[in-house]
XYZ file of C-alpha atoms in Angstrom:
583
model
C 44.924 35.304 26.303
C 46.045 38.908 26.428
C 44.872 41.265 29.161
C 44.787 44.799 27.822
C 46.781 47.564 29.469
C 46.602 51.055 28.043
C 49.194 52.618 30.337
C 52.138 51.511 28.211
C 53.005 49.844 24.940
C 53.663 46.559 26.724
C 50.878 44.126 27.492
C 50.644 41.816 30.492
C 49.760 38.200 29.843
C 46.695 36.961 31.627
C 47.026 33.463 33.017
C 43.611 32.974 34.510
C 41.668 30.006 33.197
C 38.475 30.460 31.199
C 35.623 28.178 32.176
C 32.417 27.858 30.210
C 29.527 29.573 32.000
C 26.298 27.665 32.510
C 23.768 27.756 29.671
C 21.297 30.625 29.698
C 17.749 29.656 30.615
C 15.365 29.167 27.678
C 13.491 32.312 26.756
C 16.207 34.705 27.938
C 15.928 38.125 26.279
C 19.042 39.823 27.662
C 21.002 39.364 24.464
C 21.482 42.592 22.516
C 24.113 43.756 20.097
C 25.061 43.933 16.435
C 26.176 41.454 13.785
C 27.749 42.399 10.444
C 28.305 39.660 7.879
C 28.044 38.754 4.206
C 24.418 37.560 4.102
C 21.262 38.782 5.881
C 20.200 35.224 6.733
C 23.492 34.606 8.494
C 23.211 37.900 10.355
C 19.706 36.956 11.501
C 21.044 33.655 12.868
C 23.649 35.512 14.905
C 21.122 38.011 16.212
C 18.842 35.144 17.228
C 21.601 33.807 19.470
C 22.087 37.240 21.058
C 18.339 37.542 21.691
C 18.420 34.150 23.403
C 21.100 35.398 25.773
C 24.057 34.013 23.860
C 27.574 35.379 23.819
C 29.415 37.071 20.966
C 31.101 33.730 20.284
C 27.734 31.948 20.166
C 26.474 34.498 17.645
C 29.618 34.170 15.537
C 29.283 30.381 15.335
C 25.612 30.507 14.310
C 26.401 33.186 11.731
C 29.275 31.166 10.308
C 27.244 27.984 9.940
C 24.675 29.805 7.800
C 27.417 31.473 5.759
C 28.819 28.017 5.023
C 25.455 27.135 3.487
C 24.503 30.282 1.576
C 27.966 31.370 0.390
C 29.819 28.038 0.101
C 32.235 29.570 -2.396
C 33.872 31.615 0.373
C 34.180 29.663 3.603
C 32.773 26.806 5.614
C 33.288 23.536 7.426
C 35.891 22.373 4.909
C 38.199 25.309 5.602
C 39.742 27.274 8.435
C 39.615 30.632 10.199
C 41.158 33.098 12.602
C 39.074 34.477 15.468
C 39.630 37.260 18.005
C 37.418 37.216 21.105
C 37.301 40.268 23.362
C 36.042 39.707 26.918
C 35.136 43.105 28.342
C 34.726 42.004 31.959
C 38.187 40.428 32.005
C 39.616 43.109 29.692
C 41.464 40.577 27.568
C 41.646 39.135 24.073
C 41.979 35.511 23.023
C 43.233 34.867 19.495
C 42.281 31.504 17.967
C 44.315 29.995 15.137
C 42.187 27.649 13.045
C 44.538 27.552 10.059
C 44.753 24.225 8.219
C 47.970 22.197 8.422
C 49.588 20.435 5.499
C 49.248 16.640 5.721
C 52.076 14.472 7.006
C 52.825 13.426 3.431
C 53.540 16.978 2.233
C 57.063 17.948 1.142
C 58.664 21.231 -0.003
C 58.177 19.960 -3.574
C 54.410 19.567 -3.069
C 53.496 21.726 -6.055
C 56.375 20.934 -8.404
C 55.586 19.059 -11.610
C 57.583 16.288 -13.248
C 59.764 18.955 -14.894
C 60.757 20.397 -11.527
C 58.795 23.602 -12.146
C 55.748 24.793 -10.177
C 52.401 23.542 -11.452
C 50.153 26.089 -13.166
C 48.320 27.813 -10.342
C 44.816 26.726 -11.382
C 45.981 23.105 -11.686
C 47.403 23.278 -8.181
C 44.158 24.743 -6.827
C 41.756 22.245 -8.432
C 43.397 19.192 -6.932
C 43.734 17.114 -3.815
C 47.252 18.499 -3.354
C 45.847 21.836 -2.232
C 43.705 20.635 0.681
C 44.853 20.974 4.271
C 43.127 19.381 7.252
C 39.855 21.329 7.824
C 40.105 23.159 11.151
C 37.161 25.570 11.384
C 34.919 23.415 13.575
C 37.728 22.410 15.933
C 38.651 26.081 16.370
C 35.039 27.099 17.015
C 34.659 24.261 19.503
C 37.709 25.546 21.374
C 36.431 29.132 21.378
C 32.982 27.991 22.549
C 34.500 26.042 25.435
C 36.116 29.285 26.604
C 33.444 31.849 25.764
C 30.191 30.104 24.873
C 27.002 30.560 26.883
C 24.305 28.728 24.932
C 24.548 24.956 24.485
C 26.688 23.964 21.486
C 23.812 22.176 19.736
C 21.637 25.309 19.707
C 24.112 27.224 17.563
C 23.509 24.982 14.549
C 19.716 25.117 14.545
C 19.249 28.076 12.147
C 21.600 26.601 9.538
C 20.022 23.143 9.791
C 16.541 24.606 9.342
C 17.666 26.584 6.291
C 19.457 23.598 4.754
C 16.396 21.384 5.251
C 13.789 23.864 4.030
C 15.896 25.459 1.320
C 17.480 28.856 0.746
C 17.244 31.279 -2.152
C 20.366 31.436 -4.331
C 21.688 35.002 -4.393
C 22.902 36.814 -7.518
C 26.495 36.689 -6.273
C 26.483 32.913 -5.776
C 24.760 32.372 -9.131
C 27.240 34.643 -10.908
C 30.212 32.846 -9.371
C 28.885 29.408 -10.343
C 28.452 30.667 -13.897
C 31.871 32.359 -13.798
C 33.608 29.149 -12.796
C 31.948 27.625 -15.830
C 30.424 24.453 -17.142
C 33.784 22.901 -18.089
C 35.410 23.430 -14.716
C 36.597 21.052 -12.036
C 33.600 22.209 -9.991
C 31.178 20.642 -12.447
C 33.412 17.584 -12.861
C 33.236 16.819 -9.140
C 30.330 14.380 -8.666
C 28.849 16.006 -5.565
C 29.570 19.638 -6.473
C 28.414 19.166 -10.057
C 25.081 17.767 -8.944
C 24.653 20.503 -6.352
C 25.608 23.641 -8.295
C 24.287 22.632 -11.750
C 20.835 21.425 -12.755
C 19.942 18.212 -14.568
C 20.644 19.879 -17.919
C 24.083 21.062 -16.829
C 23.072 24.700 -16.402
C 24.397 26.582 -13.369
C 21.959 27.411 -10.590
C 20.160 30.672 -11.291
C 19.608 33.540 -8.905
C 16.274 33.129 -7.175
C 16.309 29.330 -7.262
C 15.565 27.529 -4.013
C 18.222 25.005 -2.958
C 18.160 22.490 -0.153
C 21.308 20.815 1.163
C 20.362 17.682 3.117
C 23.980 16.498 3.313
C 25.030 19.767 4.946
C 22.153 19.445 7.419
C 23.247 15.889 8.233
C 26.834 17.034 8.767
C 25.682 19.786 11.124
C 23.570 17.310 13.090
C 26.635 15.116 13.495
C 28.644 18.115 14.705
C 25.843 19.011 17.139
C 26.299 15.705 18.951
C 29.940 14.823 18.269
C 31.643 18.190 17.948
C 34.828 18.294 15.892
C 35.157 14.503 16.185
C 32.494 14.231 13.485
C 35.078 15.479 10.976
C 37.990 13.486 12.392
C 36.576 9.972 12.401
C 33.643 8.112 10.913
C 31.770 8.506 7.646
C 32.245 12.246 7.073
C 35.984 12.025 7.720
C 36.279 9.071 5.354
C 34.427 11.034 2.664
C 36.799 13.996 3.076
C 39.846 11.758 2.691
C 38.397 9.957 -0.331
C 37.700 13.242 -2.094
C 41.212 14.548 -1.450
C 42.906 11.337 -2.536
C 41.028 10.886 -5.807
C 42.469 11.697 -9.238
C 43.456 13.958 -10.869
C 46.401 15.209 -8.797
C 45.480 13.355 -5.596
C 46.649 14.611 -2.225
C 47.914 12.673 0.769
C 45.493 13.896 3.462
C 44.685 10.965 5.758
C 42.421 10.123 8.666
C 45.454 10.530 10.919
C 45.890 14.095 9.644
C 42.253 14.834 10.496
C 42.646 13.359 13.978
C 45.711 15.532 14.560
C 43.897 18.833 13.945
C 44.833 21.045 16.900
C 43.806 24.723 16.814
C 45.828 27.079 18.982
C 44.853 29.810 21.433
C 47.382 32.621 21.131
C 48.061 36.188 22.115
C 46.999 38.778 19.560
C 49.497 41.089 17.892
C 48.808 44.594 19.200
C 50.299 48.018 18.683
C 49.633 51.706 19.135
C 48.233 53.835 16.318
C 47.991 57.492 17.233
C 45.899 57.421 20.442
C 44.337 54.027 19.649
C 45.423 50.444 20.121
C 44.950 48.012 17.239
C 44.977 44.226 17.738
C 45.082 41.484 15.104
C 46.272 37.943 14.388
C 49.904 36.923 14.488
C 51.632 34.180 12.476
C 50.822 32.166 10.507
C 48.666 35.121 9.495
C 50.565 38.116 8.207
C 47.447 40.249 8.573
C 48.050 41.659 12.036
C 51.716 42.407 11.372
C 51.133 44.036 7.998
C 48.136 46.120 9.095
C 50.100 47.443 12.086
C 53.087 48.131 9.839
C 50.938 49.972 7.301
C 49.304 52.108 9.970
C 52.585 52.858 11.732
C 54.267 53.920 8.506
C 51.260 56.013 7.504
C 51.266 57.758 10.874
C 54.867 58.802 10.286
C 54.235 59.859 6.692
C 51.059 61.787 7.541
C 51.225 63.105 11.118
C 48.344 65.484 10.308
C 46.106 63.717 7.763
C 43.516 65.752 5.868
C 40.974 63.393 4.308
C 39.923 61.185 1.419
C 40.206 64.005 -1.122
C 43.844 64.750 -0.267
C 46.489 63.425 -2.671
C 49.263 63.360 -0.063
C 47.103 61.253 2.258
C 46.629 58.654 -0.473
C 50.310 58.800 -1.443
C 51.241 58.161 2.183
C 48.884 55.197 2.355
C 50.264 53.715 -0.881
C 53.861 54.091 0.278
C 53.056 52.567 3.673
C 51.341 49.629 1.984
C 54.245 48.946 -0.379
C 56.766 48.894 2.456
C 54.581 46.737 4.711
C 53.965 44.219 1.919
C 57.675 44.002 1.056
C 58.532 43.027 4.639
C 55.531 40.742 4.979
C 56.355 38.869 1.762
C 59.906 38.220 2.922
C 59.630 37.355 6.597
C 56.247 35.877 7.535
C 55.447 32.169 7.615
C 54.378 29.567 10.161
C 56.179 30.577 13.360
C 56.275 26.948 14.489
C 58.585 26.222 11.543
C 60.463 29.456 10.837
C 61.526 32.365 13.048
C 59.222 35.325 12.408
C 60.415 38.721 13.746
C 56.901 39.807 14.677
C 57.823 42.315 17.377
C 60.697 43.744 15.341
C 58.602 44.304 12.208
C 56.088 46.394 14.160
C 58.595 48.079 16.500
C 58.169 51.887 16.426
C 61.925 52.359 16.024
C 62.030 50.147 12.950
C 58.950 51.762 11.438
C 60.543 55.182 11.900
C 63.614 54.029 9.979
C 61.550 52.483 7.175
C 59.397 55.605 6.958
C 62.468 57.615 5.923
C 62.160 55.933 2.515
C 58.799 57.598 1.901
C 58.787 60.444 -0.602
C 55.238 61.624 -1.168
C 56.264 63.428 -4.355
C 57.059 60.207 -6.209
C 56.284 56.505 -6.283
C 58.744 53.890 -4.994
C 60.809 51.734 -7.362
C 59.096 48.806 -9.063
C 60.933 46.339 -6.819
C 60.914 47.461 -3.203
C 63.387 45.546 -1.076
C 62.545 44.317 2.427
C 64.193 46.005 5.357
C 66.326 44.455 8.085
C 64.782 45.148 11.492
C 67.744 43.544 13.277
C 69.863 46.575 12.364
C 67.486 48.749 14.388
C 66.141 46.625 17.228
C 68.841 43.950 17.484
C 68.592 40.184 17.272
C 69.714 37.882 14.471
C 69.336 39.094 10.902
C 66.967 37.047 8.747
C 67.290 39.233 5.652
C 69.611 36.898 3.763
C 68.121 33.691 5.116
C 65.019 33.683 2.924
C 64.223 34.077 -0.744
C 61.448 36.432 -1.844
C 57.953 34.926 -1.782
C 55.467 35.996 -4.445
C 52.653 33.624 -3.531
C 49.512 34.157 -5.592
C 46.708 34.557 -3.041
C 43.390 34.406 -4.852
C 40.553 36.574 -3.482
C 37.992 34.544 -1.548
C 37.006 34.260 2.109
C 34.375 35.868 4.375
C 34.458 38.042 7.474
C 31.975 38.615 10.285
C 31.947 41.059 13.185
C 29.871 40.725 16.366
C 29.394 42.940 19.414
C 27.209 41.587 22.227
C 25.191 43.629 24.688
C 27.707 43.140 27.485
C 30.464 44.694 25.366
C 32.138 41.428 24.352
C 33.093 41.142 20.697
C 34.279 38.722 18.025
C 36.114 39.396 14.780
C 36.397 36.272 12.630
C 37.715 35.780 9.126
C 37.116 32.344 7.588
C 37.961 30.811 4.233
C 38.231 27.853 1.893
C 40.830 30.074 0.128
C 39.928 30.365 -3.563
C 36.391 30.630 -4.949
C 34.841 27.190 -4.205
C 38.158 26.080 -2.681
C 39.637 22.995 -4.316
C 36.429 22.511 -6.357
C 35.801 19.279 -4.418
C 32.809 18.737 -2.161
C 32.212 16.357 0.747
C 29.439 16.196 3.320
C 27.583 19.078 1.686
C 30.486 21.545 1.981
C 33.458 22.620 -0.127
C 36.972 21.441 0.691
C 39.678 24.070 0.959
C 42.639 24.726 -1.321
C 44.487 26.411 1.536
C 47.846 24.850 0.728
C 48.210 26.964 -2.411
C 48.819 29.817 0.051
C 52.269 28.251 0.375
C 54.910 29.367 -2.082
C 54.589 26.912 -4.976
C 58.351 27.230 -5.497
C 60.182 26.187 -2.304
C 63.310 28.215 -3.150
C 64.108 31.548 -4.781
C 67.564 32.372 -6.146
C 69.015 29.444 -4.245
C 67.511 30.448 -0.895
C 64.647 28.671 0.882
C 61.337 30.531 1.082
C 59.968 31.033 4.601
C 56.493 30.127 3.352
C 57.512 26.908 1.571
C 55.390 23.764 2.121
C 56.285 21.185 4.771
C 54.521 18.372 6.591
C 52.341 19.734 9.389
C 53.032 23.341 8.437
C 50.408 26.078 8.148
C 50.544 28.290 5.042
C 50.906 32.013 5.511
C 47.640 33.940 5.499
C 46.646 37.568 4.962
C 43.454 37.348 7.023
C 43.194 40.308 9.372
C 40.336 40.185 11.892
C 40.893 43.380 13.859
C 39.843 44.950 17.161
C 40.467 48.636 17.916
C 40.445 50.287 21.356
C 40.299 53.992 22.178
C 42.591 55.980 24.468
C 40.534 54.935 27.503
C 40.867 51.255 26.668
C 37.267 50.893 25.528
C 36.369 48.844 22.476
C 36.092 51.217 19.528
C 35.734 49.057 16.413
C 35.566 45.497 15.085
C 36.417 44.990 11.412
C 37.849 42.619 8.806
C 37.512 41.551 5.188
C 37.990 38.801 2.619
C 40.161 39.429 -0.432
C 43.362 37.357 -0.524
C 46.549 39.344 0.004
C 44.540 42.546 -0.558
C 42.835 42.031 2.835
C 45.709 43.934 4.437
C 45.048 46.965 2.258
C 41.271 46.787 2.632
C 41.426 46.741 6.432
C 44.140 49.408 6.625
C 42.298 51.948 4.461
C 39.107 51.374 6.457
C 40.896 52.072 9.740
C 42.473 55.206 8.260
C 39.015 56.311 7.157
C 37.574 55.731 10.624
C 40.385 57.085 12.766
C 42.088 59.723 10.624
C 39.386 60.963 8.297
C 36.512 60.803 10.791
C 34.201 58.765 8.586
C 31.294 56.584 9.750
C 31.884 52.856 9.365
C 29.892 52.522 6.137
C 31.698 55.396 4.443
C 35.087 54.075 5.567
C 34.256 50.653 4.128
C 33.091 52.199 0.857
C 36.314 54.175 0.365
C 38.095 53.168 -2.854
C 40.190 50.033 -2.579
C 43.798 50.355 -3.747
C 46.177 47.460 -3.140
C 49.786 48.595 -3.461
C 51.506 45.245 -3.016
C 53.227 45.427 -6.413
C 54.408 48.129 -8.803
C 51.020 48.063 -10.556
C 48.244 48.594 -8.022
C 44.654 47.429 -8.615
C 42.554 50.489 -7.846
C 38.905 51.494 -7.839
C 39.778 54.755 -9.548
C 36.112 55.447 -10.256
C 35.457 55.713 -6.505
C 38.285 58.185 -5.929
C 37.697 61.903 -5.496
C 38.052 63.885 -8.739
C 41.654 64.470 -9.679
C 43.230 62.185 -7.062
C 44.029 59.290 -9.401
C 45.474 61.635 -12.039
C 47.615 63.405 -9.455
C 48.984 60.112 -8.140
C 49.683 58.930 -11.688
C 51.633 62.138 -12.284
C 53.795 61.222 -9.276
C 54.655 57.869 -10.853
C 52.053 55.527 -9.409
C 50.717 52.944 -11.869
C 47.177 51.665 -11.434
C 45.179 48.854 -12.951
C 41.685 50.359 -12.935
C 39.078 48.115 -11.355
C 35.356 48.728 -11.207
C 34.814 46.443 -8.232
C 37.475 44.956 -5.994
C 36.827 41.743 -4.057
C 36.584 43.195 -0.559
C 33.786 42.153 1.742
C 34.427 44.424 4.693
C 32.097 44.079 7.661
C 32.585 46.304 10.661
C 31.037 47.712 13.812
C 32.019 50.929 15.569
C 30.847 51.481 19.126
C 29.732 55.023 19.907
C 28.477 56.585 23.160
C 24.924 56.369 21.802
C 24.883 53.037 20.004
C 26.326 51.017 17.156
C 27.679 52.285 13.848
C 27.771 49.276 11.538
C 28.757 48.817 7.942
C 28.600 46.116 5.274
C 30.533 46.265 2.027
C 28.364 47.590 -0.799
C 30.453 45.476 -3.194
C 28.773 42.338 -1.798
C 25.423 41.295 -0.319
C 25.974 41.673 3.408
C 24.278 43.736 6.100
C 24.949 45.073 9.574
C 21.948 44.756 11.896
C 21.344 45.420 15.559
C 18.844 44.133 18.085
C 18.780 47.221 20.276
C 20.911 50.056 21.649
C 24.490 50.401 22.854
C 26.480 47.799 24.789
C 27.726 48.267 28.326
C 30.708 50.653 28.330
């Protein structure tokens, strides 16, 4: 738990215990607020909880359970998540780590073939090797114990009703089933093949109605048993059997499921201009890298102009490249490797790194990581690790909630790749989270910080984010799916909100440019006329993209109400029940 203090850069740790309040009486109508998520049916489930007097956490859980049904390709019970909960009355943030752990049988050579070389990435994904112990429900159970108001069982009712009665397949889901293809591991999986393809082998079409009785049964078990339903008994046995089957079986066991233990942590927070930005720490790199990007951008562009300004975009691209180079080198599971979190976001270090920025030209193709120990002290880790170039496939979902009392939740959840490991159990997809590890455990003779190990969590890029204004009041809640590009998606949205004065929807719809590597995927068609050409003339190389894989969902709190946004690249919405929260 972190109690917010806006009088200095330092934060004081809050040590008070959080007890669950008594359930709200049936028929309560005090719940107001906004929910932004990837599907209108999920948003409606969250709003229903707020109308019934539920908390932001209650709304987030109900929203997530529907998302697991209607967009199973992105996230769900078989995966994990990171969640930030802001309690306005206590003025503190709890950060929940629901990242999946590698099974006890995992080794650094987890993804090496018989020839000693890493498996082809798609082979590693579509296998039992890639599945970590699902942790979403255990994390949500922990968050609900601290911040829930409605009874646990109530939160699953909308998703159960929809699974029983059927939901309409959206164009995005239908397109992704077809994209994965008839000859894929998805169709080869007995349960997934029968669910996503019809009797003739054709993929489900947009507009079709689909029930999911197994998902409804799983949710009913979770209603009564909580996370234990996935750690012992029939559902747990089904998960293990699916992971351990050929081809490329994994070692996940019932003991691994029983040992799932989400953590409650402090968020990673830092100043950005007159605001304070808070995100997730390790094993997520999202909070560190977003803060690094913003801090570097602030130094490169002390007086930003707007989305039509070439120097503003050049500053953002430079800041992103530097932040990614440090993130790739240093960040892993902090329970296994030392991660210099504070040093990487230290203003003194960012000032030194910002000296590399030359807005008139692009950086070299290979940008080396810095050494924060030379600036802020402590042991140097620069030469301890080899460079990690993990291929993080776009997937995932994000939801943002603000309740009427001013409490808020930012949660990013995932099964990692599209349809995860392509294996289904209990009506939900199983994750391929372990391919977020470096497939090669060493680089140039040095160990990689993000190499696999038994019980280790793979590095993530998920970046659920809370922003506070100069008075310490909640200003914005935002996050996105998108693999390693999440860091860029969230950073450009915050720059749009804070620096360019855009409403949430316009900030979300700004062009996505991900400058992790020398060639940056870019929505050049969304850029202001002349900007892409001017950046190219300065040496930046883009891979034009018509539609990046962001799914940004955000809420900005204004003196008069809510300013919500949902990514126009997907199918989500931001909806409110009524006016502004308590401020």
